[in-house]
PDB file of C-alpha atoms in Angstrom:
ATOM      1  CA  MET W  85     -51.863 -83.139  30.477  1.00 43.00           C
ATOM      2  CA  ALA W  86     -51.687 -79.921  32.387  1.00 42.00           C
ATOM      3  CA  SER W  87     -53.322 -76.985  30.656  1.00 42.00           C
ATOM      4  CA  SER W  88     -52.538 -73.171  30.946  1.00 43.00           C
ATOM      5  CA  ASN W  89     -55.101 -70.725  32.155  1.00 46.00           C
ATOM      6  CA  ILE W  90     -53.216 -67.893  30.413  1.00 42.00           C
ATOM      7  CA  PRO W  91     -55.511 -66.365  27.738  1.00 45.00           C
ATOM      8  CA  ALA W  92     -54.168 -66.980  24.176  1.00 41.00           C
ATOM      9  CA  ILE W  93     -54.197 -63.122  23.397  1.00 39.00           C
ATOM     10  CA  PHE W  94     -51.488 -62.556  26.071  1.00 37.00           C
ATOM     11  CA  VAL W  95     -49.476 -65.439  24.679  1.00 36.00           C
ATOM     12  CA  LEU W  96     -49.521 -63.846  21.231  1.00 37.00           C
ATOM     13  CA  ALA W  97     -48.673 -60.379  22.673  1.00 41.00           C
ATOM     14  CA  ALA W  98     -45.728 -61.717  24.512  1.00 43.00           C
ATOM     15  CA  ALA W  99     -44.334 -63.636  21.414  1.00 40.00           C
ATOM     16  CA  LEU W 100     -44.709 -60.377  19.394  1.00 39.00           C
ATOM     17  CA  ALA W 101     -42.891 -58.412  22.121  1.00 43.00           C
ATOM     18  CA  GLN W 102     -39.996 -60.916  21.881  1.00 43.00           C
ATOM     19  CA  LEU W 103     -39.728 -60.426  18.126  1.00 35.00           C
ATOM     20  CA  VAL W 104     -39.543 -56.700  18.516  1.00 38.00           C
ATOM     21  CA  THR W 105     -36.871 -57.092  21.110  1.00 38.00           C
ATOM     22  CA  ALA W 106     -34.967 -59.394  18.765  1.00 38.00           C
ATOM     23  CA  GLY W 107     -34.982 -56.727  16.110  1.00 39.00           C
ATOM     24  CA  PHE W 108     -37.729 -58.131  13.872  1.00 34.00           C
ATOM     25  CA  THR W 109     -40.525 -55.787  12.671  1.00 35.00           C
ATOM     26  CA  THR W 110     -44.188 -56.718  13.260  1.00 33.00           C
ATOM     27  CA  ASP W 111     -45.651 -54.689  10.438  1.00 36.00           C
ATOM     28  CA  MET W 112     -45.791 -57.836   8.206  1.00 32.00           C
ATOM     29  CA  TYR W 113     -48.418 -59.374  10.522  1.00 30.00           C
ATOM     30  CA  TRP W 114     -50.725 -56.402  10.348  1.00 33.00           C
ATOM     31  CA  GLN W 115     -50.264 -54.666   7.084  1.00 36.00           C
ATOM     32  CA  GLN W 116     -51.212 -55.848   3.529  1.00 38.00           C
ATOM     33  CA  GLN W 117     -48.125 -56.427   1.468  1.00 34.00           C
ATOM     34  CA  PRO W 118     -48.098 -55.080  -2.169  1.00 41.00           C
ATOM     35  CA  GLU W 119     -48.398 -57.504  -4.975  1.00 47.00           C
ATOM     36  CA  PRO W 120     -44.921 -58.214  -6.559  1.00 46.00           C
ATOM     37  CA  ASP W 121     -46.196 -56.807  -9.963  1.00 50.00           C
ATOM     38  CA  ALA W 122     -47.637 -53.679  -8.464  1.00 73.00           C
ATOM     39  CA  VAL W 123     -46.390 -50.472 -10.258  1.00 82.00           C
ATOM     40  CA  LYS W 124     -46.430 -46.812  -9.472  1.00 88.00           C
ATOM     41  CA  PRO W 125     -47.820 -44.479 -12.126  1.00 90.00           C
ATOM     42  CA  TYR W 126     -45.055 -43.077 -14.657  1.00 94.00           C
ATOM     43  CA  LYS W 127     -44.527 -39.354 -13.797  1.00 95.00           C
ATOM     44  CA  THR W 128     -44.629 -36.626 -16.447  1.00 96.00           C
ATOM     45  CA  SER W 129     -41.396 -34.868 -17.045  1.00 97.00           C
ATOM     46  CA  ASP W 130     -40.405 -31.270 -17.322  1.00 98.00           C
ATOM     47  CA  TRP W 131     -40.647 -29.481 -20.701  1.00 98.00           C
ATOM     48  CA  HIS W 132     -37.691 -29.493 -22.992  1.00 98.00           C
ATOM     49  CA  ASP W 133     -36.685 -27.687 -26.298  1.00 98.00           C
ATOM     50  CA  GLY W 134     -36.815 -29.528 -29.632  1.00 98.00           C
ATOM     51  CA  SER W 135     -38.081 -29.304 -33.190  1.00 98.00           C
ATOM     52  CA  ALA W 136     -40.692 -31.027 -35.351  1.00 98.00           C
ATOM     53  CA  THR W 137     -41.284 -31.696 -39.030  1.00 98.00           C
ATOM     54  CA  PHE W 138     -43.623 -34.176 -40.813  1.00 97.00           C
ATOM     55  CA  TYR W 139     -43.094 -37.084 -43.272  1.00 96.00           C
ATOM     56  CA  GLY W 140     -44.646 -40.062 -45.052  1.00 94.00           C
ATOM     57  CA  ASP W 141     -48.187 -40.676 -46.355  1.00 93.00           C
ATOM     58  CA  PRO W 142     -50.559 -37.674 -45.743  1.00 94.00           C
ATOM     59  CA  SER W 143     -53.022 -40.148 -44.027  1.00 93.00           C
ATOM     60  CA  GLY W 144     -50.443 -40.818 -41.337  1.00 93.00           C
ATOM     61  CA  ILE W 145     -51.236 -44.562 -41.655  1.00 90.00           C
ATOM     62  CA  GLY W 146     -49.069 -47.251 -43.041  1.00 82.00           C
ATOM     63  CA  ASP W 147     -45.688 -49.068 -42.917  1.00 84.00           C
ATOM     64  CA  ASP W 148     -43.888 -45.703 -43.345  1.00 85.00           C
ATOM     65  CA  PHE W 149     -44.527 -44.954 -39.636  1.00 91.00           C
ATOM     66  CA  GLY W 150     -43.073 -48.014 -37.789  1.00 88.00           C
ATOM     67  CA  GLY W 151     -40.218 -49.573 -39.705  1.00 87.00           C
ATOM     68  CA  ALA W 152     -37.106 -49.074 -37.411  1.00 94.00           C
ATOM     69  CA  CYS W 153     -39.058 -50.025 -34.243  1.00 96.00           C
ATOM     70  CA  GLY W 154     -40.804 -53.174 -35.814  1.00 95.00           C
ATOM     71  CA  TYR W 155     -44.387 -51.865 -36.100  1.00 95.00           C
ATOM     72  CA  VAL W 156     -46.398 -52.757 -39.312  1.00 91.00           C
ATOM     73  CA  SER W 157     -49.386 -50.800 -40.778  1.00 90.00           C
ATOM     74  CA  ASN W 158     -51.957 -52.874 -38.828  1.00 91.00           C
ATOM     75  CA  ASP W 159     -50.192 -52.009 -35.590  1.00 92.00           C
ATOM     76  CA  ILE W 160     -50.231 -48.390 -36.328  1.00 92.00           C
ATOM     77  CA  VAL W 161     -53.937 -48.451 -37.286  1.00 91.00           C
ATOM     78  CA  SER W 162     -55.086 -50.530 -34.322  1.00 92.00           C
ATOM     79  CA  LEU W 163     -52.879 -49.144 -31.570  1.00 94.00           C
ATOM     80  CA  TYR W 164     -51.594 -45.631 -32.388  1.00 94.00           C
ATOM     81  CA  SER W 165     -53.539 -44.197 -35.266  1.00 94.00           C
ATOM     82  CA  THR W 166     -52.009 -41.056 -36.537  1.00 95.00           C
ATOM     83  CA  ASN W 167     -50.403 -40.002 -33.342  1.00 97.00           C
ATOM     84  CA  THR W 168     -46.870 -41.220 -34.063  1.00 97.00           C
ATOM     85  CA  ALA W 169     -43.505 -39.732 -34.617  1.00 97.00           C
ATOM     86  CA  ALA W 170     -39.990 -40.885 -35.853  1.00 97.00           C
ATOM     87  CA  LEU W 171     -37.459 -39.949 -33.241  1.00 98.00           C
ATOM     88  CA  SER W 172     -34.051 -38.610 -33.894  1.00 98.00           C
ATOM     89  CA  THR W 173     -31.038 -40.686 -32.619  1.00 96.00           C
ATOM     90  CA  PRO W 174     -30.750 -39.259 -29.032  1.00 97.00           C
ATOM     91  CA  LEU W 175     -34.528 -39.988 -28.471  1.00 98.00           C
ATOM     92  CA  PHE W 176     -34.473 -43.249 -30.297  1.00 97.00           C
ATOM     93  CA  ALA W 177     -31.756 -44.533 -28.026  1.00 96.00           C
ATOM     94  CA  ASP W 178     -30.872 -47.707 -29.978  1.00 95.00           C
ATOM     95  CA  GLY W 179     -34.544 -48.580 -30.144  1.00 95.00           C
ATOM     96  CA  ASN W 180     -35.127 -48.331 -26.352  1.00 96.00           C
ATOM     97  CA  GLY W 181     -37.235 -45.204 -27.116  1.00 97.00           C
ATOM     98  CA  CYS W 182     -39.841 -47.193 -29.254  1.00 97.00           C
ATOM     99  CA  GLY W 183     -43.231 -46.923 -27.447  1.00 97.00           C
ATOM    100  CA  GLN W 184     -42.466 -43.826 -25.390  1.00 98.00           C
ATOM    101  CA  CYS W 185     -45.070 -41.195 -25.424  1.00 98.00           C
ATOM    102  CA  TYR W 186     -44.503 -37.382 -25.743  1.00 98.00           C
ATOM    103  CA  GLU W 187     -46.616 -34.370 -25.593  1.00 98.00           C
ATOM    104  CA  LEU W 188     -45.534 -31.608 -27.925  1.00 98.00           C
ATOM    105  CA  ARG W 189     -46.536 -27.972 -28.483  1.00 98.00           C
ATOM    106  CA  CYS W 190     -45.402 -25.516 -31.138  1.00 98.00           C
ATOM    107  CA  VAL W 191     -43.647 -22.425 -29.868  1.00 97.00           C
ATOM    108  CA  LYS W 192     -41.807 -19.263 -31.179  1.00 95.00           C
ATOM    109  CA  SER W 193     -43.163 -19.692 -34.814  1.00 97.00           C
ATOM    110  CA  PRO W 194     -45.668 -17.541 -36.791  1.00 97.00           C
ATOM    111  CA  TRP W 195     -46.963 -20.893 -38.180  1.00 97.00           C
ATOM    112  CA  CYS W 196     -48.113 -22.219 -34.818  1.00 98.00           C
ATOM    113  CA  ASN W 197     -51.810 -22.822 -34.641  1.00 97.00           C
ATOM    114  CA  PRO W 198     -53.734 -20.473 -32.555  1.00 96.00           C
ATOM    115  CA  GLY W 199     -53.459 -21.166 -28.828  1.00 95.00           C
ATOM    116  CA  SER W 200     -50.517 -23.497 -29.390  1.00 93.00           C
ATOM    117  CA  PRO W 201     -52.581 -26.623 -28.886  1.00 96.00           C
ATOM    118  CA  SER W 202     -50.626 -29.768 -27.788  1.00 98.00           C
ATOM    119  CA  VAL W 203     -50.636 -33.312 -29.178  1.00 98.00           C
ATOM    120  CA  ILE W 204     -49.485 -36.581 -27.579  1.00 98.00           C
ATOM    121  CA  VAL W 205     -47.468 -38.999 -29.998  1.00 98.00           C
ATOM    122  CA  THR W 206     -45.938 -42.289 -29.539  1.00 97.00           C
ATOM    123  CA  GLY W 207     -42.235 -42.899 -30.799  1.00 97.00           C
ATOM    124  CA  THR W 208     -42.509 -45.624 -33.537  1.00 97.00           C
ATOM    125  CA  ASN W 209     -39.724 -44.990 -35.871  1.00 96.00           C
ATOM    126  CA  LEU W 210     -36.186 -43.715 -36.200  1.00 97.00           C
ATOM    127  CA  CYS W 211     -35.375 -40.306 -37.987  1.00 97.00           C
ATOM    128  CA  PRO W 212     -31.926 -41.136 -39.180  1.00 96.00           C
ATOM    129  CA  PRO W 213     -29.284 -38.445 -39.380  1.00 96.00           C
ATOM    130  CA  ASN W 214     -28.393 -36.924 -42.695  1.00 96.00           C
ATOM    131  CA  TRP W 215     -24.591 -36.105 -42.424  1.00 95.00           C
ATOM    132  CA  TYR W 216     -24.519 -34.322 -45.780  1.00 96.00           C
ATOM    133  CA  LEU W 217     -26.727 -31.424 -44.447  1.00 97.00           C
ATOM    134  CA  ALA W 218     -26.009 -29.155 -41.595  1.00 96.00           C
ATOM    135  CA  ASN W 219     -27.903 -29.506 -38.253  1.00 94.00           C
ATOM    136  CA  ASP W 220     -29.660 -26.210 -38.846  1.00 92.00           C
ATOM    137  CA  ASN W 221     -30.169 -26.591 -42.548  1.00 94.00           C
ATOM    138  CA  GLY W 222     -32.000 -29.820 -43.487  1.00 94.00           C
ATOM    139  CA  GLY W 223     -30.143 -32.217 -41.014  1.00 96.00           C
ATOM    140  CA  TRP W 224     -32.973 -31.835 -38.556  1.00 96.00           C
ATOM    141  CA  CYS W 225     -32.396 -35.309 -37.241  1.00 97.00           C
ATOM    142  CA  ASN W 226     -28.687 -35.191 -36.698  1.00 97.00           C
ATOM    143  CA  PRO W 227     -27.457 -35.570 -33.191  1.00 96.00           C
ATOM    144  CA  PRO W 228     -27.473 -34.007 -30.762  1.00 97.00           C
ATOM    145  CA  ARG W 229     -30.857 -32.525 -31.964  1.00 97.00           C
ATOM    146  CA  HIS W 230     -34.082 -33.631 -30.200  1.00 98.00           C
ATOM    147  CA  HIS W 231     -36.387 -33.916 -33.262  1.00 98.00           C
ATOM    148  CA  PHE W 232     -39.674 -35.342 -33.925  1.00 98.00           C
ATOM    149  CA  ASP W 233     -40.647 -36.223 -37.601  1.00 98.00           C
ATOM    150  CA  MET W 234     -44.276 -36.639 -37.124  1.00 98.00           C
ATOM    151  CA  ALA W 235     -47.161 -38.237 -39.014  1.00 97.00           C
ATOM    152  CA  PRO W 236     -48.720 -35.351 -40.917  1.00 97.00           C
ATOM    153  CA  PRO W 237     -52.179 -35.273 -39.333  1.00 97.00           C
ATOM    154  CA  SER W 238     -50.457 -34.894 -35.861  1.00 97.00           C
ATOM    155  CA  PHE W 239     -48.097 -32.103 -37.070  1.00 98.00           C
ATOM    156  CA  LEU W 240     -51.035 -30.207 -38.552  1.00 98.00           C
ATOM    157  CA  LYS W 241     -52.578 -30.140 -35.069  1.00 97.00           C
ATOM    158  CA  LEU W 242     -49.529 -28.109 -33.976  1.00 98.00           C
ATOM    159  CA  ALA W 243     -48.778 -25.869 -36.881  1.00 98.00           C
ATOM    160  CA  GLN W 244     -49.549 -25.053 -40.553  1.00 97.00           C
ATOM    161  CA  ARG W 245     -48.151 -27.332 -43.399  1.00 96.00           C
ATOM    162  CA  VAL W 246     -46.294 -24.337 -44.918  1.00 96.00           C
ATOM    163  CA  ALA W 247     -44.041 -24.144 -41.802  1.00 96.00           C
ATOM    164  CA  GLY W 248     -42.078 -27.376 -42.721  1.00 95.00           C
ATOM    165  CA  ILE W 249     -40.254 -27.353 -39.559  1.00 97.00           C
ATOM    166  CA  VAL W 250     -41.228 -25.592 -36.311  1.00 98.00           C
ATOM    167  CA  PRO W 251     -39.557 -25.251 -32.730  1.00 98.00           C
ATOM    168  CA  VAL W 252     -41.465 -27.218 -30.110  1.00 98.00           C
ATOM    169  CA  GLN W 253     -41.420 -27.925 -26.465  1.00 98.00           C
ATOM    170  CA  TYR W 254     -41.946 -31.551 -25.535  1.00 98.00           C
ATOM    171  CA  ARG W 255     -42.165 -33.670 -22.355  1.00 98.00           C
ATOM    172  CA  ARG W 256     -42.434 -37.387 -21.615  1.00 98.00           C
ATOM    173  CA  VAL W 257     -45.868 -38.351 -20.496  1.00 98.00           C
ATOM    174  CA  PRO W 258     -47.383 -41.627 -19.298  1.00 97.00           C
ATOM    175  CA  CYS W 259     -48.798 -43.843 -22.163  1.00 98.00           C
ATOM    176  CA  GLN W 260     -52.480 -44.184 -22.039  1.00 96.00           C
ATOM    177  CA  ARG W 261     -53.332 -47.647 -23.436  1.00 96.00           C
ATOM    178  CA  THR W 262     -56.336 -49.776 -23.733  1.00 95.00           C
ATOM    179  CA  GLY W 263     -56.156 -53.208 -22.300  1.00 96.00           C
ATOM    180  CA  GLY W 264     -53.037 -55.290 -21.526  1.00 97.00           C
ATOM    181  CA  VAL W 265     -49.712 -55.630 -23.290  1.00 98.00           C
ATOM    182  CA  ARG W 266     -49.934 -56.988 -26.747  1.00 98.00           C
ATOM    183  CA  PHE W 267     -47.368 -59.715 -28.025  1.00 98.00           C
ATOM    184  CA  CYS W 268     -47.166 -60.664 -31.721  1.00 98.00           C
ATOM    185  CA  LEU W 269     -45.279 -63.824 -32.533  1.00 98.00           C
ATOM    186  CA  GLN W 270     -42.900 -64.936 -35.137  1.00 98.00           C
ATOM    187  CA  GLY W 271     -40.390 -67.654 -35.461  1.00 97.00           C
ATOM    188  CA  ASN W 272     -40.831 -71.240 -34.348  1.00 96.00           C
ATOM    189  CA  HIS W 273     -41.006 -73.383 -31.288  1.00 94.00           C
ATOM    190  CA  TYR W 274     -37.280 -73.296 -30.920  1.00 96.00           C
ATOM    191  CA  TRP W 275     -36.587 -69.656 -31.709  1.00 97.00           C
ATOM    192  CA  LEU W 276     -39.470 -67.320 -30.669  1.00 98.00           C
ATOM    193  CA  LEU W 277     -39.610 -63.608 -31.662  1.00 98.00           C
ATOM    194  CA  LEU W 278     -41.969 -61.503 -29.684  1.00 98.00           C
ATOM    195  CA  TYR W 279     -43.087 -58.060 -30.759  1.00 98.00           C
ATOM    196  CA  VAL W 280     -44.078 -56.088 -27.649  1.00 98.00           C
ATOM    197  CA  MET W 281     -46.738 -53.419 -28.042  1.00 98.00           C
ATOM    198  CA  ASN W 282     -49.404 -51.436 -26.403  1.00 98.00           C
ATOM    199  CA  VAL W 283     -47.078 -50.951 -23.338  1.00 98.00           C
ATOM    200  CA  GLY W 284     -48.591 -48.350 -20.847  1.00 97.00           C
ATOM    201  CA  GLY W 285     -46.910 -46.186 -18.333  1.00 97.00           C
ATOM    202  CA  ALA W 286     -43.408 -45.396 -19.416  1.00 97.00           C
ATOM    203  CA  GLY W 287     -44.275 -47.189 -22.737  1.00 98.00           C
ATOM    204  CA  ASP W 288     -40.760 -48.863 -23.190  1.00 98.00           C
ATOM    205  CA  VAL W 289     -39.248 -52.237 -22.241  1.00 97.00           C
ATOM    206  CA  SER W 290     -35.638 -53.077 -21.416  1.00 96.00           C
ATOM    207  CA  SER W 291     -35.796 -56.769 -20.324  1.00 97.00           C
ATOM    208  CA  LEU W 292     -38.189 -59.607 -21.145  1.00 98.00           C
ATOM    209  CA  SER W 293     -38.427 -63.142 -19.817  1.00 98.00           C
ATOM    210  CA  VAL W 294     -40.973 -65.989 -20.561  1.00 98.00           C
ATOM    211  CA  LYS W 295     -42.183 -68.811 -18.497  1.00 97.00           C
ATOM    212  CA  ARG W 296     -44.511 -71.858 -19.175  1.00 96.00           C
ATOM    213  CA  SER W 297     -47.880 -71.039 -17.599  1.00 92.00           C
ATOM    214  CA  ARG W 298     -47.999 -74.410 -15.786  1.00 90.00           C
ATOM    215  CA  GLY W 299     -44.618 -73.713 -14.128  1.00 89.00           C
ATOM    216  CA  GLY W 300     -40.917 -73.789 -14.676  1.00 90.00           C
ATOM    217  CA  ALA W 301     -38.047 -71.334 -14.635  1.00 95.00           C
ATOM    218  CA  TRP W 302     -38.139 -67.988 -16.211  1.00 97.00           C
ATOM    219  CA  ILE W 303     -36.168 -67.861 -19.654  1.00 98.00           C
ATOM    220  CA  GLN W 304     -34.481 -64.647 -20.383  1.00 98.00           C
ATOM    221  CA  ALA W 305     -35.023 -63.244 -23.730  1.00 98.00           C
ATOM    222  CA  ALA W 306     -32.376 -61.362 -25.768  1.00 97.00           C
ATOM    223  CA  HIS W 307     -33.152 -57.846 -27.214  1.00 96.00           C
ATOM    224  CA  ASN W 308     -33.308 -58.225 -31.078  1.00 95.00           C
ATOM    225  CA  TRP W 309     -34.009 -54.638 -32.272  1.00 94.00           C
ATOM    226  CA  GLY W 310     -36.823 -52.106 -31.564  1.00 95.00           C
ATOM    227  CA  ILE W 311     -39.760 -53.841 -29.999  1.00 97.00           C
ATOM    228  CA  THR W 312     -38.610 -57.345 -30.631  1.00 97.00           C
ATOM    229  CA  TYR W 313     -37.196 -59.892 -28.192  1.00 98.00           C
ATOM    230  CA  GLN W 314     -35.978 -63.303 -29.037  1.00 98.00           C
ATOM    231  CA  VAL W 315     -36.123 -66.553 -26.934  1.00 98.00           C
ATOM    232  CA  PHE W 316     -33.607 -69.425 -27.811  1.00 97.00           C
ATOM    233  CA  ALA W 317     -35.412 -72.340 -26.166  1.00 96.00           C
ATOM    234  CA  ALA W 318     -37.719 -75.334 -26.986  1.00 95.00           C
ATOM    235  CA  LEU W 319     -41.196 -74.187 -26.193  1.00 96.00           C
ATOM    236  CA  ASP W 320     -44.131 -76.576 -26.344  1.00 93.00           C
ATOM    237  CA  ASN W 321     -47.143 -74.691 -27.511  1.00 95.00           C
ATOM    238  CA  SER W 322     -49.579 -76.874 -25.639  1.00 96.00           C
ATOM    239  CA  ASP W 323     -48.666 -74.660 -22.727  1.00 96.00           C
ATOM    240  CA  GLY W 324     -49.388 -70.898 -22.611  1.00 97.00           C
ATOM    241  CA  LEU W 325     -46.714 -68.442 -21.639  1.00 98.00           C
ATOM    242  CA  ALA W 326     -46.295 -65.921 -18.843  1.00 98.00           C
ATOM    243  CA  VAL W 327     -44.119 -62.955 -19.686  1.00 98.00           C
ATOM    244  CA  LYS W 328     -42.218 -60.656 -17.250  1.00 97.00           C
ATOM    245  CA  LEU W 329     -41.433 -57.144 -18.431  1.00 97.00           C
ATOM    246  CA  THR W 330     -39.089 -54.539 -17.079  1.00 97.00           C
ATOM    247  CA  THR W 331     -39.221 -50.845 -18.252  1.00 97.00           C
ATOM    248  CA  TYR W 332     -36.222 -49.161 -19.821  1.00 97.00           C
ATOM    249  CA  SER W 333     -37.019 -45.770 -18.106  1.00 96.00           C
ATOM    250  CA  THR W 334     -36.089 -45.034 -14.537  1.00 93.00           C
ATOM    251  CA  PRO W 335     -37.332 -45.761 -12.106  1.00 92.00           C
ATOM    252  CA  GLN W 336     -37.435 -49.059 -13.679  1.00 94.00           C
ATOM    253  CA  GLN W 337     -40.558 -51.219 -12.898  1.00 95.00           C
ATOM    254  CA  THR W 338     -41.559 -54.874 -13.617  1.00 96.00           C
ATOM    255  CA  ILE W 339     -44.740 -56.628 -14.144  1.00 97.00           C
ATOM    256  CA  ILE W 340     -45.800 -60.158 -14.814  1.00 96.00           C
ATOM    257  CA  VAL W 341     -48.386 -60.804 -17.527  1.00 97.00           C
ATOM    258  CA  GLY W 342     -49.581 -64.227 -16.350  1.00 96.00           C
ATOM    259  CA  ASP W 343     -51.944 -64.768 -19.231  1.00 97.00           C
ATOM    260  CA  ALA W 344     -49.849 -63.156 -21.940  1.00 98.00           C
ATOM    261  CA  ILE W 345     -49.965 -65.942 -24.508  1.00 98.00           C
ATOM    262  CA  SER W 346     -52.625 -68.773 -24.398  1.00 97.00           C
ATOM    263  CA  SER W 347     -52.100 -72.474 -24.966  1.00 97.00           C
ATOM    264  CA  TRP W 348     -51.766 -73.733 -28.435  1.00 98.00           C
ATOM    265  CA  TRP W 349     -50.228 -70.490 -29.475  1.00 98.00           C
ATOM    266  CA  ILE W 350     -49.402 -70.069 -33.104  1.00 97.00           C
ATOM    267  CA  THR W 351     -46.586 -67.815 -34.644  1.00 97.00           C
ATOM    268  CA  GLY W 352     -47.965 -65.163 -36.951  1.00 96.00           C
ATOM    269  CA  LEU W 353     -50.690 -64.335 -34.439  1.00 97.00           C
ATOM    270  CA  CYS W 354     -50.895 -61.742 -31.770  1.00 97.00           C
ATOM    271  CA  TYR W 355     -52.012 -62.262 -28.183  1.00 98.00           C
ATOM    272  CA  GLN W 356     -53.028 -59.693 -25.501  1.00 97.00           C
ATOM    273  CA  GLY W 357     -52.686 -60.199 -21.767  1.00 96.00           C
ATOM    274  CA  SER W 358     -54.799 -58.567 -19.088  1.00 96.00           C
ATOM    275  CA  ASN W 359     -51.879 -56.654 -17.244  1.00 96.00           C
ATOM    276  CA  ASN W 360     -50.010 -53.448 -18.037  1.00 97.00           C
ATOM    277  CA  PHE W 361     -47.911 -50.754 -16.441  1.00 95.00           C
ATOM    278  CA  TYR W 362     -50.864 -48.957 -14.967  1.00 84.00           C
TER     279      TYR W 362
END
């Protein structure tokens, strides 16, 4: 068999030249491609005008502070502490605002604490409208107001208790979380309800799918309410579950938490993966 004396490097160069001539890019051969679940940092927004009050137990801890989103007292204590707020209807956004993070500062009030310090809170509840009261006289959470009904310890970092209500400036900020996304399970092997918590970055979720860890197709979950998503499928708990999440906030981003839920999972327990929107 005849052999060529043309060095291999020239053969490769000629082949790449033909690809370029044909309209193909050669970047893929030389540049490292991004991972499919790589995300960009969530960007802090501009400042906006709003208002703030406080509610609930003076400790700022308990079931008072998470009902409409789906958090319970243990979630508040372990994940968000006293840095929470109930959001007025425009900010709550039918539950899509659950988990979002805001920086607030008191402005234009004699009751603001010296230096107008800021505080970062997570939206964990709904502040419902009160249509029997005027927007500027007790109906603080009535649309279209952008209002934060805060856990008392967080409010007191901004202003004195006697104020009752203060004008604030607020902005969306990246949620700084420890560890991966947490999933708490309810239901059964045929109807699985996932409570999605500890979400970093934008802090919110608009879409969730699950897949058996050993392979198979993604199963789209339906948004139930707040931070909960439900899966209508027969799931064998001898296999763990991977979870794919897409944010609600724009620009939307997607991650896959491959180790989200370990094998032999049990409803009533919580599981934490190693990935997050960082």
